[in-house]
Amino acid sequence: MIWNRKIGTRLGVGFFTLLLLLLAAAVFGINRMHTLYGLISKMHVHPFTVTRAVSRIDANMINIYQRMGSIVHARDLSDVDKYSLDIDETEKKIYEDLDIISRHFLGDKEMCITASSLYSQLKPVRDEVISLLKAGKRYEAEDILHGRYDDHVEAFEKVTSAITEFAQNKAGTFLYDAENITKDALVLMWVFLPIATIISMLIAYLLTRSITSPLSTLNQAAIEIGKHGPYTTIDVTSDDEIGQLASSFRTMTKDLKEHREMLKQTNSILSSTVESTADGILVVDTEGCVTFYNQRFAEMWHIPQSLLTTRDDEQLLSCVLAQLSDPEGFLADVKELYTTPERKSFDVLNFKDGRVFERYSQPQTIEGNVVGRVWSFRDVTRRREIEKSLMRELSINKAMSEISSELIKPLSITTIADTISQYARELTTSKYANASYIDQFTDHLIATAVSKEVWDQCRVGNQSLVFREFKGLWGWVLKNKKPLMTNTPTEDPRYEGIPEGHVVIERFLSVPAMIDGTVVGQVSVINPDRDYTEADLKVAERLAALFALAINRSRIEDTINRELNFQSSVARITEVLLDPRLDKYDISKVLHEEALSLTGSSHGYVSIIDEVTGDNIAVNLTDMMEVECKIARENQRISFPRSPEGYSALWGHSLNTREGFYTNSPAEHPAFKGCIPEGHVLLQRFLSVPAISGERLVGQISLANPVRDYNDKDLEMITRLAVIYSIAIERKTMEEQLYALNVNLAQRVDEETARRQQHEQLLIQQSKMAAMGEMIGLIAHQWKQPLNAISLITQDIGDAYLYNELNIDYLKETETKILKQIQFMAQTIDSFRNFLKPSKEKVAFDVKTAIEEIVSMLSPLLIKSNVKLNLDYAGNGVNTNATGYQNEFKQVILNLINNARDALISKSSGEPKTEKAIQIDILEESAKTVVSIRDNGGGIPDDIIGRIFEPYFTTKSSEQGTGIGLYMAKTIIETNMGWKLTARNIDNGAEFRIEI
């Protein structure tokens, strides 16, 4: 229909006859309509596009501010990076909206440039805040965020507010112009109406219906939009220009709805943000009326809802003052801030219940005018507690470092215990402390580090530092290997009371010191002015761990020192043993002195068993008989006979059982009865070990009354001394017998012939003794390496402490290394002792193994002499099993290798560049096992090769040889074992062959 056509078409058809008359009016009306349409389009493009962009910017600014708040309070740097990325993405959106505003804003473009410039200044401030946070300067970052950053944001918001205000004003101008244009068009129509009343009555009516009615609707809609917002319905649906105008109106109202919903959403986000923050927020206007608060504020200050609804700041102040430690100071600060509204503030509030708040305050401004004050309260109670805990931990760590520095020093266990006790008392603020250790041999608790204050106040009779039984609370800790902390000890079911006169125990804390699950000590404290806490328990546990390491180190050092002292004693005894000028009584004297020194004994004696009577004769005693013994002189004895039932008393017990023993309670030992005559020195502790050679008792070492208890280590050392003593007695006895034989040889020829085998055995033993000097040199050489290793390990302990490597695993590894070296040294002595032990009966042994043992013993000496020794074995086809005297066979091999070495050394003095070599082969010839020992020492002169096996024949000086070595070798191999020993010259050397 024509009414759905364009207005121009309708006017052309309807007013064709009035074309000349109404042309000017029609053109003018169309122009006004087009202008109105342009104004409405501009109203949509400029005010609403710009306003919507500003709204998005405001929302994104709030989002960025929230992210900055999250960054400031982030606990992890990864969260800072995540929030920074979110801010960067949001910032891109803000720049896009700024670009939209710049393109569509019809006002002063300088405002857009200013907005962009102000916003670009925010990023350096944000970057500075993030940098400070990453550097750990949280408070400085917060100051910048709430200072310079807020100032920049406020300046930026002023510019955007101005842009929004301009856009809104512009929208009003466009609307006003549209209304004026509409009115002008209507006036024009009414001017021409009288002229065309008759002609255009019908057309005017139709045009009024088709044009003025929708325009009136649009006009009314515009008025309603101005009054009530974008919720007015526009019922114009035509397809003409008015319909397009109506469509533009509908689009505008839709945009306005979206903008209003966005504002609601922004307000909702802002409200949720304020409610979700951990801080309490309160806003008060200049009249003292509360304009805003969040729920967190009410919860923090315990303010009832009924009071909050009054919104009276004075009433709120009255409610909170009773909670504060300093209400007067709090009230004075608030009043001062209200008198200086532009001032910012920060302070700390302390509550009576122990809480701590940080209070921030700054003025609320609108367009530069102070309209109120914003208060922010943050609960930092937990943070303050953590800071306090960290400071305590720092002081504890410092103390632990000082303790470690002390413990690394070579201190006695008593000094170490005193140090631990002192720090335990100080770090737990206890009145009394005690660091005690378990004696590794007696398992008694030694409390050497009891606080001096305890001894000053304790009134217990028979005070003792040694506890043999573990009782009460401290005993429970040791038995159960668990710490115990109680602030009501008398109510604890494990409490067994205290001795009369003991210090009253009000609070108790004790921790076992343990190494690999074994209790080695204990750290105990009592009676602080407050209750013990888990923090005190942790401190005590750390001290106990350090104490355990120190005890373990002390034990290792004690073991090393004991072994070194023992080896020193052995060296001194050996030196006396090898001196032909000294007899067995001189040896007994030295051994007696060393036994007393090694065990710390006050008294003792060394005895010799008379070979004829069996009496036990004390040849060396301490001065107790001269000084302390009260037995009448005529009744004093140093010889103790053997009865048919054996020996009597404690000293006789070890001889009867042929086993060493000790007792720290002699009066309770079964053999004590009748042991001590009246006037005898009181026996407090006793140790006795028999000296046995083969099956024969040769003597005894008995000791008594050290200041401490005897232990298994004492018994083990004296047992080893007793073995050396038995060897020494046997050796000196043999020497005496040999001397007697030489003096009376003429008178005892017949007896000598009958005892030839025995004498040859004595000569063998004498040959061993002659070789002992070289063996001592070998031992000393072999000991150098482990002693040097022990020295290096000891130095490494100090380095480990300096580089914080000192821990239980390191100490265990160090202990293993040291004990391994000590074991090697002990094995060296055992090998030396076994070599000197004479063989009584023929035994089955492996020839190859026996030769390897001798080669191993001589290896350091050969290396020192630059002699190369090779041992070749033909393989499984050779039978190396033999039956004979194993030790004597070893002595033969030793003599033959030593003779070859001497020949090589003698030859090398004239030919220094010649390689010195000894070759030992084990092979099979004609069903016989043959041991061949060859050298390249130039051989044996032909004129003496037939005499080398004669007794006392030697080509060496008297200091270097006795002439019995090869004679005894020949006797051992052929007479005693029934084998064959021969010698012959080979190319540039000599060969000795043993045919088995």
Tab-separated table of N, CA and C in Angstrom, residues 190-243:
chain	number	residue	atom	x	y	z
A	190	TRP	N	1.754	24.023	10.237
A	190	TRP	CA	0.581	24.826	10.638
A	190	TRP	C	0.536	26.205	9.921
A	191	VAL	N	1.718	26.679	9.469
A	191	VAL	CA	1.717	27.944	8.698
A	191	VAL	C	1.037	27.755	7.334
A	192	PHE	N	1.426	26.588	6.717
A	192	PHE	CA	0.860	26.350	5.382
A	192	PHE	C	-0.537	25.713	5.431
A	193	LEU	N	-0.978	25.308	6.644
A	193	LEU	CA	-2.256	24.597	6.748
A	193	LEU	C	-3.463	25.461	6.315
A	194	PRO	N	-3.511	26.714	6.757
A	194	PRO	CA	-4.698	27.510	6.319
A	194	PRO	C	-4.781	27.639	4.800
A	195	ILE	N	-3.593	27.728	4.170
A	195	ILE	CA	-3.587	27.916	2.714
A	195	ILE	C	-4.111	26.659	2.020
A	196	ALA	N	-3.731	25.484	2.560
A	196	ALA	CA	-4.096	24.249	1.864
A	196	ALA	C	-5.152	23.473	2.614
A	197	THR	N	-5.957	24.205	3.404
A	197	THR	CA	-6.919	23.515	4.257
A	197	THR	C	-7.915	22.715	3.439
A	198	ILE	N	-8.486	23.378	2.494
A	198	ILE	CA	-9.533	22.714	1.736
A	198	ILE	C	-8.940	21.634	0.845
A	199	ILE	N	-7.844	22.026	0.122
A	199	ILE	CA	-7.269	21.112	-0.857
A	199	ILE	C	-6.676	19.886	-0.188
A	200	SER	N	-6.013	20.133	0.907
A	200	SER	CA	-5.251	19.020	1.482
A	200	SER	C	-5.854	18.490	2.766
A	201	MET	N	-7.222	18.679	2.927
A	201	MET	CA	-7.854	18.211	4.151
A	201	MET	C	-7.635	16.714	4.361
A	202	LEU	N	-7.987	16.014	3.294
A	202	LEU	CA	-7.835	14.555	3.417
A	202	LEU	C	-6.365	14.147	3.534
A	203	ILE	N	-5.501	14.822	2.702
A	203	ILE	CA	-4.074	14.465	2.717
A	203	ILE	C	-3.449	14.831	4.063
A	204	ALA	N	-3.915	16.016	4.600
A	204	ALA	CA	-3.374	16.421	5.900
A	204	ALA	C	-3.727	15.411	6.989
A	205	TYR	N	-5.010	14.941	6.832
A	205	TYR	CA	-5.414	13.942	7.826
A	205	TYR	C	-4.567	12.670	7.743
A	206	LEU	N	-4.399	12.227	6.473
A	206	LEU	CA	-3.624	10.994	6.276
A	206	LEU	C	-2.147	11.194	6.695
A	207	LEU	N	-1.617	12.379	6.307
A	207	LEU	CA	-0.216	12.642	6.681
A	207	LEU	C	-0.076	12.749	8.198
A	208	THR	N	-1.141	13.328	8.839
A	208	THR	CA	-1.083	13.432	10.297
A	208	THR	C	-1.013	12.049	10.930
A	209	ARG	N	-1.817	11.150	10.377
A	209	ARG	CA	-1.813	9.785	10.910
A	209	ARG	C	-0.513	9.043	10.626
A	210	SER	N	0.026	9.250	9.414
A	210	SER	CA	1.203	8.466	9.016
A	210	SER	C	2.529	9.066	9.453
A	211	ILE	N	2.493	10.376	9.778
A	211	ILE	CA	3.767	11.024	10.120
A	211	ILE	C	3.765	11.527	11.554
A	212	THR	N	2.764	12.366	11.876
A	212	THR	CA	2.794	12.983	13.186
A	212	THR	C	2.543	11.983	14.310
A	213	SER	N	1.772	10.964	14.035
A	213	SER	CA	1.508	9.976	15.095
A	213	SER	C	2.780	9.224	15.522
A	214	PRO	N	3.540	8.643	14.582
A	214	PRO	CA	4.794	7.978	15.028
A	214	PRO	C	5.815	8.960	15.595
A	215	LEU	N	5.808	10.212	15.007
A	215	LEU	CA	6.752	11.180	15.567
A	215	LEU	C	6.375	11.539	16.990
A	216	SER	N	5.079	11.643	17.231
A	216	SER	CA	4.634	11.926	18.593
A	216	SER	C	5.011	10.789	19.540
A	217	THR	N	4.860	9.590	18.989
A	217	THR	CA	5.261	8.414	19.809
A	217	THR	C	6.741	8.453	20.136
A	218	LEU	N	7.540	8.772	19.111
A	218	LEU	CA	8.992	8.864	19.340
A	218	LEU	C	9.312	9.980	20.317
A	219	ASN	N	8.632	11.088	20.173
A	219	ASN	CA	8.875	12.219	21.061
A	219	ASN	C	8.547	11.854	22.502
A	220	GLN	N	7.388	11.213	22.659
A	220	GLN	CA	6.998	10.790	24.001
A	220	GLN	C	7.993	9.783	24.572
A	221	ALA	N	8.464	8.895	23.682
A	221	ALA	CA	9.454	7.901	24.132
A	221	ALA	C	10.741	8.574	24.578
A	222	ALA	N	11.168	9.603	23.812
A	222	ALA	CA	12.393	10.316	24.185
A	222	ALA	C	12.246	10.988	25.532
A	223	ILE	N	11.025	11.576	25.766
A	223	ILE	CA	10.779	12.222	27.062
A	223	ILE	C	10.799	11.192	28.182
A	224	GLU	N	10.162	10.048	27.931
A	224	GLU	CA	10.140	8.992	28.947
A	224	GLU	C	11.538	8.460	29.231
A	225	ILE	N	12.323	8.350	28.156
A	225	ILE	CA	13.716	7.885	28.353
A	225	ILE	C	14.473	8.866	29.223
A	226	GLY	N	14.261	10.166	28.974
A	226	GLY	CA	14.936	11.167	29.775
A	226	GLY	C	14.515	11.140	31.221
A	227	LYS	N	13.220	10.777	31.483
A	227	LYS	CA	12.719	10.774	32.846
A	227	LYS	C	12.998	9.469	33.584
A	228	HIS	N	12.703	8.382	32.934
A	228	HIS	CA	12.694	7.092	33.644
A	228	HIS	C	13.747	6.090	33.163
A	229	GLY	N	14.564	6.456	32.228
A	229	GLY	CA	15.599	5.529	31.805
A	229	GLY	C	15.196	4.732	30.577
A	230	PRO	N	16.032	3.802	30.153
A	230	PRO	CA	15.868	3.122	28.860
A	230	PRO	C	14.905	1.943	28.927
A	231	TYR	N	13.838	2.028	29.704
A	231	TYR	CA	12.923	0.899	29.813
A	231	TYR	C	11.578	1.186	29.126
A	232	THR	N	11.481	2.304	28.345
A	232	THR	CA	10.264	2.687	27.625
A	232	THR	C	10.156	1.888	26.329
A	233	THR	N	8.927	1.402	26.003
A	233	THR	CA	8.700	0.619	24.786
A	233	THR	C	8.313	1.564	23.643
A	234	ILE	N	8.903	1.415	22.463
A	234	ILE	CA	8.639	2.247	21.272
A	234	ILE	C	7.852	1.394	20.285
A	235	ASP	N	6.547	1.712	20.113
A	235	ASP	CA	5.667	0.894	19.270
A	235	ASP	C	5.570	1.494	17.878
A	236	VAL	N	6.639	1.620	17.193
A	236	VAL	CA	6.675	2.090	15.804
A	236	VAL	C	7.387	1.040	14.994
A	237	THR	N	6.665	0.459	13.997
A	237	THR	CA	7.247	-0.671	13.266
A	237	THR	C	7.235	-0.476	11.767
A	238	SER	N	7.021	0.741	11.299
A	238	SER	CA	6.976	0.984	9.845
A	238	SER	C	8.358	0.881	9.246
A	239	ASP	N	8.376	0.779	7.903
A	239	ASP	CA	9.649	0.647	7.195
A	239	ASP	C	10.126	1.968	6.620
A	240	ASP	N	9.468	3.038	6.924
A	240	ASP	CA	9.893	4.327	6.382
A	240	ASP	C	10.942	4.958	7.275
A	241	GLU	N	11.242	6.227	7.029
A	241	GLU	CA	12.265	6.916	7.788
A	241	GLU	C	11.917	6.974	9.264
A	242	ILE	N	10.596	7.152	9.520
A	242	ILE	CA	10.199	7.189	10.930
A	242	ILE	C	10.440	5.831	11.577
A	243	GLY	N	10.193	4.772	10.801
A	243	GLY	CA	10.493	3.432	11.326
A	243	GLY	C	11.977	3.250	11.595
